[in-house]
PDB file of C-alpha atoms in Angstrom:
ATOM      1  CA  UNK A1464     -34.064  82.381  64.966  1.00 61.00           C
ATOM      2  CA  UNK A1465     -34.416  78.642  63.630  1.00 75.00           C
ATOM      3  CA  UNK A1466     -36.405  76.224  65.942  1.00 88.00           C
ATOM      4  CA  UNK A1467     -35.176  73.095  67.301  1.00 91.00           C
ATOM      5  CA  UNK A1468     -36.746  70.957  64.841  1.00 92.00           C
ATOM      6  CA  UNK A1469     -35.086  72.692  61.856  1.00 94.00           C
ATOM      7  CA  UNK A1470     -31.692  72.443  63.706  1.00 95.00           C
ATOM      8  CA  UNK A1471     -32.228  68.562  64.068  1.00 94.00           C
ATOM      9  CA  UNK A1472     -33.139  68.111  60.417  1.00 95.00           C
ATOM     10  CA  UNK A1473     -30.396  70.170  58.929  1.00 96.00           C
ATOM     11  CA  UNK A1474     -27.836  68.236  61.364  1.00 96.00           C
ATOM     12  CA  UNK A1475     -29.225  65.011  59.979  1.00 96.00           C
ATOM     13  CA  UNK A1476     -29.189  65.824  56.484  1.00 96.00           C
ATOM     14  CA  UNK A1477     -25.665  66.680  56.977  1.00 95.00           C
ATOM     15  CA  UNK A1478     -24.721  63.523  59.010  1.00 93.00           C
ATOM     16  CA  UNK A1479     -26.338  61.096  56.486  1.00 94.00           C
ATOM     17  CA  UNK A1480     -24.887  63.202  53.525  1.00 92.00           C
ATOM     18  CA  UNK A1481     -21.288  62.581  54.971  1.00 88.00           C
ATOM     19  CA  UNK A1482     -22.082  58.943  55.864  1.00 85.00           C
ATOM     20  CA  UNK A1483     -22.810  57.925  52.322  1.00 85.00           C
ATOM     21  CA  UNK A1484     -20.703  60.429  50.471  1.00 85.00           C
ATOM     22  CA  UNK A1485     -23.788  62.011  48.527  1.00 88.00           C
ATOM     23  CA  UNK A1486     -24.561  65.550  48.850  1.00 88.00           C
ATOM     24  CA  UNK A1487     -28.505  64.719  48.201  1.00 94.00           C
ATOM     25  CA  UNK A1488     -30.155  62.385  50.904  1.00 95.00           C
ATOM     26  CA  UNK A1489     -33.306  60.967  50.312  1.00 94.00           C
ATOM     27  CA  UNK A1490     -36.753  61.323  51.885  1.00 93.00           C
ATOM     28  CA  UNK A1491     -36.813  57.597  52.930  1.00 93.00           C
ATOM     29  CA  UNK A1492     -33.207  57.965  54.513  1.00 94.00           C
ATOM     30  CA  UNK A1493     -34.264  61.229  56.461  1.00 94.00           C
ATOM     31  CA  UNK A1494     -37.416  59.313  57.644  1.00 94.00           C
ATOM     32  CA  UNK A1495     -35.690  56.464  58.961  1.00 94.00           C
ATOM     33  CA  UNK A1496     -32.953  58.273  60.830  1.00 93.00           C
ATOM     34  CA  UNK A1497     -35.280  60.574  62.130  1.00 92.00           C
ATOM     35  CA  UNK A1498     -37.921  58.233  62.938  1.00 92.00           C
ATOM     36  CA  UNK A1499     -40.874  59.240  61.562  1.00 93.00           C
ATOM     37  CA  UNK A1500     -43.193  59.526  58.559  1.00 93.00           C
ATOM     38  CA  UNK A1501     -41.847  60.030  55.361  1.00 90.00           C
ATOM     39  CA  UNK A1502     -44.868  62.627  54.820  1.00 91.00           C
ATOM     40  CA  UNK A1503     -43.601  64.666  57.692  1.00 93.00           C
ATOM     41  CA  UNK A1504     -40.174  64.730  56.385  1.00 94.00           C
ATOM     42  CA  UNK A1505     -41.496  65.926  53.109  1.00 93.00           C
ATOM     43  CA  UNK A1506     -43.674  68.764  54.773  1.00 94.00           C
ATOM     44  CA  UNK A1507     -40.352  69.884  56.616  1.00 94.00           C
ATOM     45  CA  UNK A1508     -38.243  69.585  53.470  1.00 95.00           C
ATOM     46  CA  UNK A1509     -40.812  71.985  51.925  1.00 94.00           C
ATOM     47  CA  UNK A1510     -39.904  74.368  54.546  1.00 94.00           C
ATOM     48  CA  UNK A1511     -36.440  74.146  54.663  1.00 95.00           C
ATOM     49  CA  UNK A1512     -36.574  74.610  50.909  1.00 95.00           C
ATOM     50  CA  UNK A1513     -38.860  77.941  51.142  1.00 94.00           C
ATOM     51  CA  UNK A1514     -36.354  79.038  53.845  1.00 95.00           C
ATOM     52  CA  UNK A1515     -33.503  78.666  51.637  1.00 96.00           C
ATOM     53  CA  UNK A1516     -31.585  76.554  53.805  1.00 97.00           C
ATOM     54  CA  UNK A1517     -31.903  73.504  51.408  1.00 97.00           C
ATOM     55  CA  UNK A1518     -33.058  72.643  47.945  1.00 96.00           C
ATOM     56  CA  UNK A1519     -35.558  69.870  47.754  1.00 95.00           C
ATOM     57  CA  UNK A1520     -36.754  67.813  44.606  1.00 92.00           C
ATOM     58  CA  UNK A1521     -39.641  65.285  45.155  1.00 90.00           C
ATOM     59  CA  UNK A1522     -38.330  61.755  44.307  1.00 86.00           C
ATOM     60  CA  UNK A1523     -34.860  63.170  44.334  1.00 89.00           C
ATOM     61  CA  UNK A1524     -34.236  63.897  47.679  1.00 93.00           C
ATOM     62  CA  UNK A1525     -32.713  67.048  49.635  1.00 96.00           C
ATOM     63  CA  UNK A1526     -29.337  68.748  49.155  1.00 96.00           C
ATOM     64  CA  UNK A1527     -28.302  71.744  51.848  1.00 97.00           C
ATOM     65  CA  UNK A1528     -27.712  74.987  50.726  1.00 97.00           C
ATOM     66  CA  UNK A1529     -24.791  77.058  51.845  1.00 96.00           C
ATOM     67  CA  UNK A1530     -26.531  78.673  54.581  1.00 96.00           C
ATOM     68  CA  UNK A1531     -28.141  75.355  55.485  1.00 96.00           C
ATOM     69  CA  UNK A1532     -24.837  73.581  55.752  1.00 95.00           C
ATOM     70  CA  UNK A1533     -22.923  76.261  57.699  1.00 95.00           C
ATOM     71  CA  UNK A1534     -25.854  75.929  60.341  1.00 95.00           C
ATOM     72  CA  UNK A1535     -25.639  72.140  60.258  1.00 96.00           C
ATOM     73  CA  UNK A1536     -21.961  72.392  61.029  1.00 95.00           C
ATOM     74  CA  UNK A1537     -22.560  74.794  63.584  1.00 95.00           C
ATOM     75  CA  UNK A1538     -24.918  72.289  65.515  1.00 96.00           C
ATOM     76  CA  UNK A1539     -22.462  69.519  64.568  1.00 96.00           C
ATOM     77  CA  UNK A1540     -19.809  71.404  66.352  1.00 97.00           C
ATOM     78  CA  UNK A1541     -21.920  72.130  69.483  1.00 97.00           C
ATOM     79  CA  UNK A1542     -22.985  68.441  69.955  1.00 97.00           C
ATOM     80  CA  UNK A1543     -19.584  67.156  69.763  1.00 97.00           C
ATOM     81  CA  UNK A1544     -17.623  69.571  71.873  1.00 98.00           C
ATOM     82  CA  UNK A1545     -20.253  69.205  74.477  1.00 98.00           C
ATOM     83  CA  UNK A1546     -20.095  65.418  74.485  1.00 98.00           C
ATOM     84  CA  UNK A1547     -16.449  65.815  74.762  1.00 98.00           C
ATOM     85  CA  UNK A1548     -16.842  68.293  77.703  1.00 98.00           C
ATOM     86  CA  UNK A1549     -18.941  65.987  79.544  1.00 98.00           C
ATOM     87  CA  UNK A1550     -16.882  62.893  79.303  1.00 97.00           C
ATOM     88  CA  UNK A1551     -13.764  65.157  80.284  1.00 97.00           C
ATOM     89  CA  UNK A1552     -15.062  67.304  83.298  1.00 96.00           C
ATOM     90  CA  UNK A1553     -18.123  65.558  84.690  1.00 95.00           C
ATOM     91  CA  UNK A1554     -16.665  61.851  83.897  1.00 95.00           C
ATOM     92  CA  UNK A1555     -19.586  60.826  82.247  1.00 97.00           C
ATOM     93  CA  UNK A1556     -19.421  57.688  79.861  1.00 97.00           C
ATOM     94  CA  UNK A1557     -19.619  57.726  75.958  1.00 97.00           C
ATOM     95  CA  UNK A1558     -22.945  55.866  76.345  1.00 97.00           C
ATOM     96  CA  UNK A1559     -24.400  58.774  78.435  1.00 96.00           C
ATOM     97  CA  UNK A1560     -23.578  62.075  76.619  1.00 97.00           C
ATOM     98  CA  UNK A1561     -25.221  61.656  73.229  1.00 94.00           C
ATOM     99  CA  UNK A1562     -28.659  62.253  74.581  1.00 93.00           C
ATOM    100  CA  UNK A1563     -27.466  64.869  76.925  1.00 95.00           C
ATOM    101  CA  UNK A1564     -25.820  66.683  74.036  1.00 96.00           C
ATOM    102  CA  UNK A1565     -28.820  66.465  71.827  1.00 93.00           C
ATOM    103  CA  UNK A1566     -30.607  68.587  74.446  1.00 92.00           C
ATOM    104  CA  UNK A1567     -27.994  71.099  75.380  1.00 95.00           C
ATOM    105  CA  UNK A1568     -26.684  72.031  71.812  1.00 95.00           C
ATOM    106  CA  UNK A1569     -29.796  73.811  70.913  1.00 93.00           C
ATOM    107  CA  UNK A1570     -29.757  76.153  74.429  1.00 92.00           C
ATOM    108  CA  UNK A1571     -26.091  76.834  74.528  1.00 94.00           C
ATOM    109  CA  UNK A1572     -24.432  80.220  72.907  1.00 94.00           C
ATOM    110  CA  UNK A1573     -21.455  80.140  70.255  1.00 94.00           C
ATOM    111  CA  UNK A1574     -19.522  82.113  73.054  1.00 97.00           C
ATOM    112  CA  UNK A1575     -19.752  79.165  75.356  1.00 97.00           C
ATOM    113  CA  UNK A1576     -18.746  76.962  73.001  1.00 97.00           C
ATOM    114  CA  UNK A1577     -15.849  78.861  71.861  1.00 97.00           C
ATOM    115  CA  UNK A1578     -14.705  78.972  75.490  1.00 97.00           C
ATOM    116  CA  UNK A1579     -15.301  74.774  75.877  1.00 98.00           C
ATOM    117  CA  UNK A1580     -13.267  74.723  72.735  1.00 97.00           C
ATOM    118  CA  UNK A1581     -10.407  76.561  74.382  1.00 97.00           C
ATOM    119  CA  UNK A1582     -10.776  74.791  77.661  1.00 97.00           C
ATOM    120  CA  UNK A1583     -10.315  71.524  75.948  1.00 97.00           C
ATOM    121  CA  UNK A1584      -7.378  72.954  73.780  1.00 96.00           C
ATOM    122  CA  UNK A1585      -9.020  72.726  70.452  1.00 95.00           C
ATOM    123  CA  UNK A1586      -9.764  68.948  70.340  1.00 94.00           C
ATOM    124  CA  UNK A1587      -9.935  66.912  66.824  1.00 92.00           C
ATOM    125  CA  UNK A1588     -12.683  64.216  67.659  1.00 94.00           C
ATOM    126  CA  UNK A1589     -15.291  63.614  70.196  1.00 95.00           C
ATOM    127  CA  UNK A1590     -15.501  60.945  72.652  1.00 96.00           C
ATOM    128  CA  UNK A1591     -16.870  58.634  69.743  1.00 96.00           C
ATOM    129  CA  UNK A1592     -14.109  59.254  67.434  1.00 94.00           C
ATOM    130  CA  UNK A1593     -16.388  61.540  65.114  1.00 93.00           C
ATOM    131  CA  UNK A1594     -14.173  65.136  63.871  1.00 93.00           C
ATOM    132  CA  UNK A1595     -14.951  68.380  65.597  1.00 95.00           C
ATOM    133  CA  UNK A1596     -15.805  71.349  63.194  1.00 94.00           C
ATOM    134  CA  UNK A1597     -13.868  74.397  64.198  1.00 93.00           C
ATOM    135  CA  UNK A1598     -15.465  77.820  64.032  1.00 92.00           C
ATOM    136  CA  UNK A1599     -15.270  78.204  60.340  1.00 90.00           C
ATOM    137  CA  UNK A1600     -16.992  74.584  59.848  1.00 87.00           C
ATOM    138  CA  UNK A1601     -13.623  72.801  58.762  1.00 84.00           C
ATOM    139  CA  UNK A1602     -13.101  69.366  60.187  1.00 80.00           C
ATOM    140  CA  UNK A1603      -9.916  69.248  62.462  1.00 73.00           C
ATOM    141  CA  UNK A1604      -9.041  65.857  61.076  1.00 70.00           C
ATOM    142  CA  UNK A1605      -6.754  64.544  58.364  1.00 58.00           C
ATOM    143  CA  UNK A1606      -8.790  62.502  55.766  1.00 51.00           C
ATOM    144  CA  UNK A1607      -6.178  59.961  55.173  1.00 49.00           C
ATOM    145  CA  UNK A1608      -6.574  58.568  58.862  1.00 59.00           C
ATOM    146  CA  UNK A1609     -10.364  58.001  58.636  1.00 76.00           C
ATOM    147  CA  UNK A1610     -10.293  54.371  58.323  1.00 90.00           C
ATOM    148  CA  UNK A1611     -12.306  51.709  56.980  1.00 93.00           C
ATOM    149  CA  UNK A1612     -15.430  49.686  58.460  1.00 95.00           C
ATOM    150  CA  UNK A1613     -14.420  46.786  60.528  1.00 97.00           C
ATOM    151  CA  UNK A1614     -16.871  44.436  58.577  1.00 96.00           C
ATOM    152  CA  UNK A1615     -14.386  45.061  55.512  1.00 95.00           C
ATOM    153  CA  UNK A1616     -11.521  43.415  57.633  1.00 95.00           C
ATOM    154  CA  UNK A1617     -10.192  40.060  56.728  1.00 94.00           C
ATOM    155  CA  UNK A1618      -8.935  37.346  58.955  1.00 95.00           C
ATOM    156  CA  UNK A1619      -5.589  38.513  60.647  1.00 95.00           C
ATOM    157  CA  UNK A1620      -6.022  41.906  60.132  1.00 96.00           C
ATOM    158  CA  UNK A1621      -4.511  43.997  62.859  1.00 96.00           C
ATOM    159  CA  UNK A1622      -6.526  47.207  63.574  1.00 95.00           C
ATOM    160  CA  UNK A1623      -6.886  50.334  66.004  1.00 95.00           C
ATOM    161  CA  UNK A1624     -10.203  51.407  66.609  1.00 96.00           C
ATOM    162  CA  UNK A1625     -10.702  55.183  65.568  1.00 94.00           C
ATOM    163  CA  UNK A1626     -14.563  55.561  65.688  1.00 94.00           C
ATOM    164  CA  UNK A1627     -18.131  54.420  66.154  1.00 96.00           C
ATOM    165  CA  UNK A1628     -21.102  55.412  64.001  1.00 93.00           C
ATOM    166  CA  UNK A1629     -23.726  53.638  66.113  1.00 93.00           C
ATOM    167  CA  UNK A1630     -24.163  55.794  69.105  1.00 91.00           C
ATOM    168  CA  UNK A1631     -26.839  53.658  70.728  1.00 94.00           C
ATOM    169  CA  UNK A1632     -26.064  53.469  74.530  1.00 95.00           C
ATOM    170  CA  UNK A1633     -26.697  49.762  74.606  1.00 96.00           C
ATOM    171  CA  UNK A1634     -24.168  48.850  72.006  1.00 97.00           C
ATOM    172  CA  UNK A1635     -21.477  51.360  73.550  1.00 97.00           C
ATOM    173  CA  UNK A1636     -22.098  49.505  76.823  1.00 97.00           C
ATOM    174  CA  UNK A1637     -21.561  46.407  74.692  1.00 96.00           C
ATOM    175  CA  UNK A1638     -18.232  47.773  73.468  1.00 96.00           C
ATOM    176  CA  UNK A1639     -17.118  49.018  77.191  1.00 96.00           C
ATOM    177  CA  UNK A1640     -18.135  45.450  78.728  1.00 96.00           C
ATOM    178  CA  UNK A1641     -15.637  44.332  76.186  1.00 95.00           C
ATOM    179  CA  UNK A1642     -12.994  47.059  76.972  1.00 95.00           C
ATOM    180  CA  UNK A1643     -13.283  48.210  73.429  1.00 96.00           C
ATOM    181  CA  UNK A1644     -12.967  51.672  72.933  1.00 95.00           C
ATOM    182  CA  UNK A1645     -11.359  54.679  70.734  1.00 95.00           C
ATOM    183  CA  UNK A1646      -7.690  53.732  70.550  1.00 94.00           C
ATOM    184  CA  UNK A1647      -8.229  50.523  71.258  1.00 95.00           C
ATOM    185  CA  UNK A1648      -6.162  47.906  69.077  1.00 96.00           C
ATOM    186  CA  UNK A1649      -6.834  44.080  68.459  1.00 96.00           C
ATOM    187  CA  UNK A1650      -7.048  41.521  65.385  1.00 97.00           C
ATOM    188  CA  UNK A1651      -9.574  39.725  63.461  1.00 97.00           C
ATOM    189  CA  UNK A1652      -9.753  36.302  64.254  1.00 97.00           C
ATOM    190  CA  UNK A1653     -12.182  35.184  61.821  1.00 96.00           C
ATOM    191  CA  UNK A1654     -15.068  36.357  59.659  1.00 96.00           C
ATOM    192  CA  UNK A1655     -18.139  34.778  58.268  1.00 95.00           C
ATOM    193  CA  UNK A1656     -20.555  36.237  56.107  1.00 92.00           C
ATOM    194  CA  UNK A1657     -22.981  33.218  56.197  1.00 92.00           C
ATOM    195  CA  UNK A1658     -23.335  33.268  59.900  1.00 93.00           C
ATOM    196  CA  UNK A1659     -22.859  37.338  59.874  1.00 93.00           C
ATOM    197  CA  UNK A1660     -20.316  37.244  62.532  1.00 96.00           C
ATOM    198  CA  UNK A1661     -16.839  38.401  62.948  1.00 97.00           C
ATOM    199  CA  UNK A1662     -14.513  37.647  65.849  1.00 97.00           C
ATOM    200  CA  UNK A1663     -11.995  39.999  67.277  1.00 97.00           C
ATOM    201  CA  UNK A1664      -8.974  39.353  69.815  1.00 96.00           C
ATOM    202  CA  UNK A1665      -8.444  42.616  71.820  1.00 95.00           C
ATOM    203  CA  UNK A1666      -7.347  42.917  75.526  1.00 90.00           C
ATOM    204  CA  UNK A1667      -6.646  39.426  75.702  1.00 92.00           C
ATOM    205  CA  UNK A1668     -10.222  38.728  75.201  1.00 94.00           C
ATOM    206  CA  UNK A1669     -12.272  37.014  72.224  1.00 96.00           C
ATOM    207  CA  UNK A1670     -15.034  39.095  71.070  1.00 96.00           C
ATOM    208  CA  UNK A1671     -17.963  38.173  68.789  1.00 96.00           C
ATOM    209  CA  UNK A1672     -19.424  41.208  66.756  1.00 96.00           C
ATOM    210  CA  UNK A1673     -22.561  41.033  63.878  1.00 96.00           C
ATOM    211  CA  UNK A1674     -21.126  42.215  60.670  1.00 96.00           C
ATOM    212  CA  UNK A1675     -23.875  44.620  60.643  1.00 94.00           C
ATOM    213  CA  UNK A1676     -22.652  46.257  64.000  1.00 95.00           C
ATOM    214  CA  UNK A1677     -18.950  45.827  62.765  1.00 97.00           C
ATOM    215  CA  UNK A1678     -20.241  48.220  59.759  1.00 95.00           C
ATOM    216  CA  UNK A1679     -20.438  50.681  62.298  1.00 95.00           C
ATOM    217  CA  UNK A1680     -16.968  50.586  63.671  1.00 96.00           C
ATOM    218  CA  UNK A1681     -14.124  52.281  61.869  1.00 95.00           C
ATOM    219  CA  UNK A1682     -11.009  51.031  62.324  1.00 96.00           C
ATOM    220  CA  UNK A1683      -7.073  52.097  60.874  1.00 94.00           C
ATOM    221  CA  UNK A1684      -5.656  48.612  59.843  1.00 92.00           C
ATOM    222  CA  UNK A1685      -2.059  47.480  60.038  1.00 78.00           C
ATOM    223  CA  UNK A1686      -1.703  48.768  63.594  1.00 56.00           C
TER     224      UNK A1686
END
């Protein structure tokens, strides 16, 4: 039986790799994501390597093994289904569920997760638009609909919001205050690289966002 810490590391490695499109994740990337010292990460990566859950090469980074990736996908499935269940049944908001799911994902059984999946009619995405893996670890979304970062959109671009990477509660509450959620549509009014600012129009209001924040918002254009 793997520990909570091991499961968290595997899931984070998977998420970082998915975000960058690279199979190998650097020690620095992992240390920043886990908010720990690089030395702590190195020690854990050696443990993962010894357990055949990952392959670690000093100065190169870490790559999940087949068994490590399978376990990471299992944790991801748990996390995202729990988030959606909390939103749909207990009416928690999308800024409340991430932390709760972080705790619950390690305690629930696969049997319960499968029942939740059935209850929710096998959803494709969680409340933040993140794809939910099925029991075999396959994602249920069409790659053609994954979208692009809002920050890459030019003035005049019409968009539909489909995913939010930044799940910091304060950021999600900011989006909520401006009625931006999964499925919201809008238009880019202006963008300034010099001012690090993009101005949106959605729900009949103007919404300012830093370009760094807009990179964490994924949209489909032309809607």
